[in-house]
Amino acid sequence: MDVTTDAAAPWLIVGLGNPGPEYAGNRHNVGFMVADLLADRVGGRFKRAGKAQAQVIEGRIGPAGPANRRVILAKPMSYMNLSGGPVNALRDFYKVPVAHVVAIHDELDIDYGTLRLKLGGGDNGHNGLKSMTKAFGSEYHRVRFGIGRPPGRMPVADFVLKDFSSVERKELDYFVDRAADAVECLVIEGLERAQSTYNS
């Protein structure tokens, strides 16, 4: 298992979601939303990545000097439950250590808009994480974006594949912005600093 953290190695920041306009506003696609905002900040546009089934942008984040980091932003273009293959292909191509992979994903067991950052751990039933862990192990970073539990007896699968509610959308831009800030803090200043600032 590769858990080395070469400071000069690039970071692979992966927003998890499903491709296609019909999924764009789904709760399950909040990882794509954060990746899109990070792309705006980097000043690039997503392009298809060679043989990998993903869209990527290469860029840098952070201030000039030692804290500046080379990053690859990625959105797998497989469906969520097949994310591991494209992510691992990118990881191999760009020579990214597992510990420099960051997955941004929706999390049912956290209240809406709440963030939790962690390194390693289980997948908690999340098919995107399950696929990534199967592909290259569990010792990657996660930025978990809370979406809360479905109301009543609504099946989880239906809940995550529905768009955010009109009430939720009023604050969605703010929460996505905060999640993008958390990703940048993680990459530039490290996990402990990002946790103390953004875990709530």
Tab-separated table of C-alpha atoms in Angstrom:
chain	number	residue	atom	x	y	z
A	1	MET	CA	0.000	0.000	0.000
A	2	ASP	CA	1.393	3.363	-1.069
A	3	VAL	CA	1.088	5.899	1.744
A	4	THR	CA	4.180	7.953	0.984
A	5	THR	CA	3.766	11.717	0.873
A	6	ASP	CA	6.480	13.158	-1.335
A	7	ALA	CA	5.975	16.905	-0.950
A	8	ALA	CA	6.805	17.477	-4.612
A	9	ALA	CA	4.282	14.909	-5.873
A	10	PRO	CA	1.110	16.278	-7.469
A	11	TRP	CA	-2.304	16.024	-5.853
A	12	LEU	CA	-5.224	14.333	-7.578
A	13	ILE	CA	-8.478	15.983	-6.490
A	14	VAL	CA	-11.471	13.915	-7.552
A	15	GLY	CA	-15.057	15.100	-7.518
A	16	LEU	CA	-17.367	12.088	-7.475
A	17	GLY	CA	-20.643	12.037	-9.382
A	18	ASN	CA	-22.522	10.634	-12.356
A	19	PRO	CA	-21.994	12.011	-15.886
A	20	GLY	CA	-24.817	13.504	-17.916
A	21	PRO	CA	-27.151	16.503	-17.574
A	22	GLU	CA	-29.912	14.439	-15.980
A	23	TYR	CA	-27.712	13.927	-12.899
A	24	ALA	CA	-26.116	17.383	-12.719
A	25	GLY	CA	-28.183	18.753	-9.826
A	26	ASN	CA	-28.420	15.502	-7.831
A	27	ARG	CA	-27.226	15.263	-4.242
A	28	HIS	CA	-24.948	12.426	-5.402
A	29	ASN	CA	-23.197	14.913	-7.712
A	30	VAL	CA	-22.059	17.435	-5.138
A	31	GLY	CA	-18.477	16.251	-5.703
A	32	PHE	CA	-18.757	17.388	-9.331
A	33	MET	CA	-20.119	20.759	-8.138
A	34	VAL	CA	-17.100	21.336	-5.883
A	35	ALA	CA	-14.698	20.207	-8.633
A	36	ASP	CA	-16.326	22.641	-11.072
A	37	LEU	CA	-15.822	25.518	-8.639
A	38	LEU	CA	-12.182	24.531	-8.080
A	39	ALA	CA	-11.772	24.487	-11.867
A	40	ASP	CA	-13.053	28.066	-12.020
A	41	ARG	CA	-10.526	29.055	-9.370
A	42	VAL	CA	-7.657	27.354	-11.193
A	43	GLY	CA	-8.790	29.042	-14.391
A	44	GLY	CA	-9.063	25.963	-16.568
A	45	ARG	CA	-11.661	23.954	-18.421
A	46	PHE	CA	-12.196	20.230	-18.053
A	47	LYS	CA	-10.932	18.146	-20.970
A	48	ARG	CA	-11.122	14.435	-21.684
A	49	ALA	CA	-8.037	12.709	-20.289
A	50	GLY	CA	-6.406	10.500	-22.904
A	51	LYS	CA	-7.303	6.875	-22.315
A	52	ALA	CA	-8.684	7.484	-18.809
A	53	GLN	CA	-12.473	7.670	-18.616
A	54	ALA	CA	-12.374	11.060	-16.923
A	55	GLN	CA	-12.248	14.803	-17.471
A	56	VAL	CA	-9.243	16.636	-16.020
A	57	ILE	CA	-7.626	20.016	-15.521
A	58	GLU	CA	-4.001	20.474	-14.556
A	59	GLY	CA	-3.127	23.562	-12.555
A	60	ARG	CA	-1.651	24.984	-9.391
A	61	ILE	CA	-3.197	26.245	-6.174
A	62	GLY	CA	-1.781	28.161	-3.259
A	63	PRO	CA	0.517	31.159	-2.913
A	64	ALA	CA	3.776	31.436	-4.808
A	65	GLY	CA	6.631	29.657	-3.082
A	66	PRO	CA	6.893	26.409	-1.118
A	67	ALA	CA	3.148	26.213	-0.396
A	68	ASN	CA	2.231	26.212	-4.089
A	69	ARG	CA	0.883	22.816	-5.133
A	70	ARG	CA	0.522	21.116	-8.493
A	71	VAL	CA	-2.964	19.632	-8.753
A	72	ILE	CA	-4.950	17.538	-11.179
A	73	LEU	CA	-8.692	18.110	-10.857
A	74	ALA	CA	-10.726	15.180	-12.109
A	75	LYS	CA	-14.300	14.105	-12.703
A	76	PRO	CA	-14.665	10.390	-13.556
A	77	MET	CA	-16.940	9.929	-16.553
A	78	SER	CA	-17.820	6.382	-15.577
A	79	TYR	CA	-20.829	6.009	-13.357
A	80	MET	CA	-20.312	6.434	-9.627
A	81	ASN	CA	-19.932	2.725	-8.843
A	82	LEU	CA	-17.080	2.431	-11.399
A	83	SER	CA	-15.072	5.481	-10.261
A	84	GLY	CA	-12.046	3.471	-9.112
A	85	GLY	CA	-10.831	2.504	-12.581
A	86	PRO	CA	-10.606	6.026	-14.042
A	87	VAL	CA	-9.152	7.454	-10.825
A	88	ASN	CA	-6.503	4.749	-10.624
A	89	ALA	CA	-5.588	5.273	-14.288
A	90	LEU	CA	-5.049	8.980	-13.588
A	91	ARG	CA	-3.111	8.199	-10.428
A	92	ASP	CA	-0.749	5.950	-12.386
A	93	PHE	CA	-0.371	8.387	-15.276
A	94	TYR	CA	0.430	11.408	-13.091
A	95	LYS	CA	2.415	9.351	-10.521
A	96	VAL	CA	0.256	10.458	-7.592
A	97	PRO	CA	0.797	8.732	-4.224
A	98	VAL	CA	-2.413	7.308	-2.732
A	99	ALA	CA	-2.103	9.758	0.179
A	100	HIS	CA	-2.224	12.643	-2.341
A	101	VAL	CA	-5.620	11.567	-3.686
A	102	VAL	CA	-8.600	13.590	-2.403
A	103	ALA	CA	-12.151	12.326	-2.994
A	104	ILE	CA	-14.968	14.876	-2.653
A	105	HIS	CA	-18.269	13.112	-2.103
A	106	ASP	CA	-21.762	13.244	-0.633
A	107	GLU	CA	-22.235	11.769	2.851
A	108	LEU	CA	-25.611	10.572	4.171
A	109	ASP	CA	-24.644	10.361	7.843
A	110	ILE	CA	-23.776	14.055	8.159
A	111	ASP	CA	-26.255	16.943	8.318
A	112	TYR	CA	-26.759	18.939	5.152
A	113	GLY	CA	-23.866	21.322	4.423
A	114	THR	CA	-21.632	19.997	7.198
A	115	LEU	CA	-18.091	19.016	6.205
A	116	ARG	CA	-15.850	16.285	7.570
A	117	LEU	CA	-12.304	15.732	6.345
A	118	LYS	CA	-10.427	12.507	7.011
A	119	LEU	CA	-7.687	10.208	5.782
A	120	GLY	CA	-8.531	6.549	5.149
A	121	GLY	CA	-11.385	4.582	6.668
A	122	GLY	CA	-14.350	2.656	5.333
A	123	ASP	CA	-16.704	3.529	2.505
A	124	ASN	CA	-19.902	3.717	4.618
A	125	GLY	CA	-21.856	2.190	1.742
A	126	HIS	CA	-20.777	4.862	-0.759
A	127	ASN	CA	-20.302	3.133	-4.115
A	128	GLY	CA	-17.779	5.646	-5.429
A	129	LEU	CA	-15.517	5.179	-2.407
A	130	LYS	CA	-16.030	1.422	-2.522
A	131	SER	CA	-14.797	1.353	-6.120
A	132	MET	CA	-11.784	3.570	-5.366
A	133	THR	CA	-10.785	1.513	-2.321
A	134	LYS	CA	-11.010	-1.675	-4.342
A	135	ALA	CA	-8.774	-0.129	-7.019
A	136	PHE	CA	-5.934	1.223	-4.865
A	137	GLY	CA	-6.620	0.867	-1.135
A	138	SER	CA	-8.292	3.113	1.433
A	139	GLU	CA	-5.483	5.466	2.488
A	140	TYR	CA	-6.661	8.477	0.498
A	141	HIS	CA	-8.192	11.714	1.783
A	142	ARG	CA	-11.923	12.309	1.805
A	143	VAL	CA	-13.830	15.583	1.912
A	144	ARG	CA	-17.260	14.455	3.022
A	145	PHE	CA	-20.120	16.830	2.182
A	146	GLY	CA	-23.171	16.179	4.333
A	147	ILE	CA	-26.487	15.682	2.553
A	148	GLY	CA	-28.431	14.258	5.514
A	149	ARG	CA	-30.731	11.253	5.569
A	150	PRO	CA	-33.783	10.770	3.334
A	151	PRO	CA	-37.119	11.815	4.802
A	152	GLY	CA	-39.616	9.192	5.935
A	153	ARG	CA	-39.229	5.890	4.162
A	154	MET	CA	-37.704	7.225	0.944
A	155	PRO	CA	-35.079	4.735	-0.300
A	156	VAL	CA	-31.503	5.997	-0.098
A	157	ALA	CA	-30.963	5.389	-3.831
A	158	ASP	CA	-33.913	7.636	-4.690
A	159	PHE	CA	-32.788	10.340	-2.265
A	160	VAL	CA	-29.212	10.663	-3.535
A	161	LEU	CA	-30.389	10.715	-7.172
A	162	LYS	CA	-32.798	13.599	-6.556
A	163	ASP	CA	-31.834	17.250	-6.895
A	164	PHE	CA	-31.282	19.333	-3.785
A	165	SER	CA	-34.551	20.791	-2.504
A	166	SER	CA	-35.465	24.434	-3.102
A	167	VAL	CA	-34.688	25.177	0.564
A	168	GLU	CA	-31.310	23.440	0.322
A	169	ARG	CA	-30.435	25.265	-2.896
A	170	LYS	CA	-30.646	28.613	-1.100
A	171	GLU	CA	-27.460	27.698	0.784
A	172	LEU	CA	-25.889	25.276	-1.689
A	173	ASP	CA	-23.541	27.789	-3.329
A	174	TYR	CA	-22.208	28.813	0.078
A	175	PHE	CA	-21.614	25.210	1.166
A	176	VAL	CA	-19.962	24.265	-2.148
A	177	ASP	CA	-17.698	27.312	-1.827
A	178	ARG	CA	-16.771	26.288	1.702
A	179	ALA	CA	-16.005	22.736	0.556
A	180	ALA	CA	-13.698	24.098	-2.159
A	181	ASP	CA	-11.944	26.200	0.497
A	182	ALA	CA	-11.527	23.062	2.611
A	183	VAL	CA	-9.938	21.157	-0.282
A	184	GLU	CA	-7.466	23.976	-0.882
A	185	CYS	CA	-6.621	24.152	2.816
A	186	LEU	CA	-6.073	20.381	2.947
A	187	VAL	CA	-3.672	20.412	0.007
A	188	ILE	CA	-1.779	23.555	1.007
A	189	GLU	CA	-1.727	23.394	4.812
A	190	GLY	CA	-2.363	19.734	5.622
A	191	LEU	CA	-5.127	17.602	7.088
A	192	GLU	CA	-4.925	18.734	10.727
A	193	ARG	CA	-5.235	22.400	9.848
A	194	ALA	CA	-8.082	21.706	7.428
A	195	GLN	CA	-9.909	19.579	10.015
A	196	SER	CA	-9.599	22.210	12.738
A	197	THR	CA	-10.867	24.911	10.388
A	198	TYR	CA	-13.634	23.110	8.479
A	199	ASN	CA	-14.813	20.075	10.459
A	200	SER	CA	-17.959	21.169	12.240
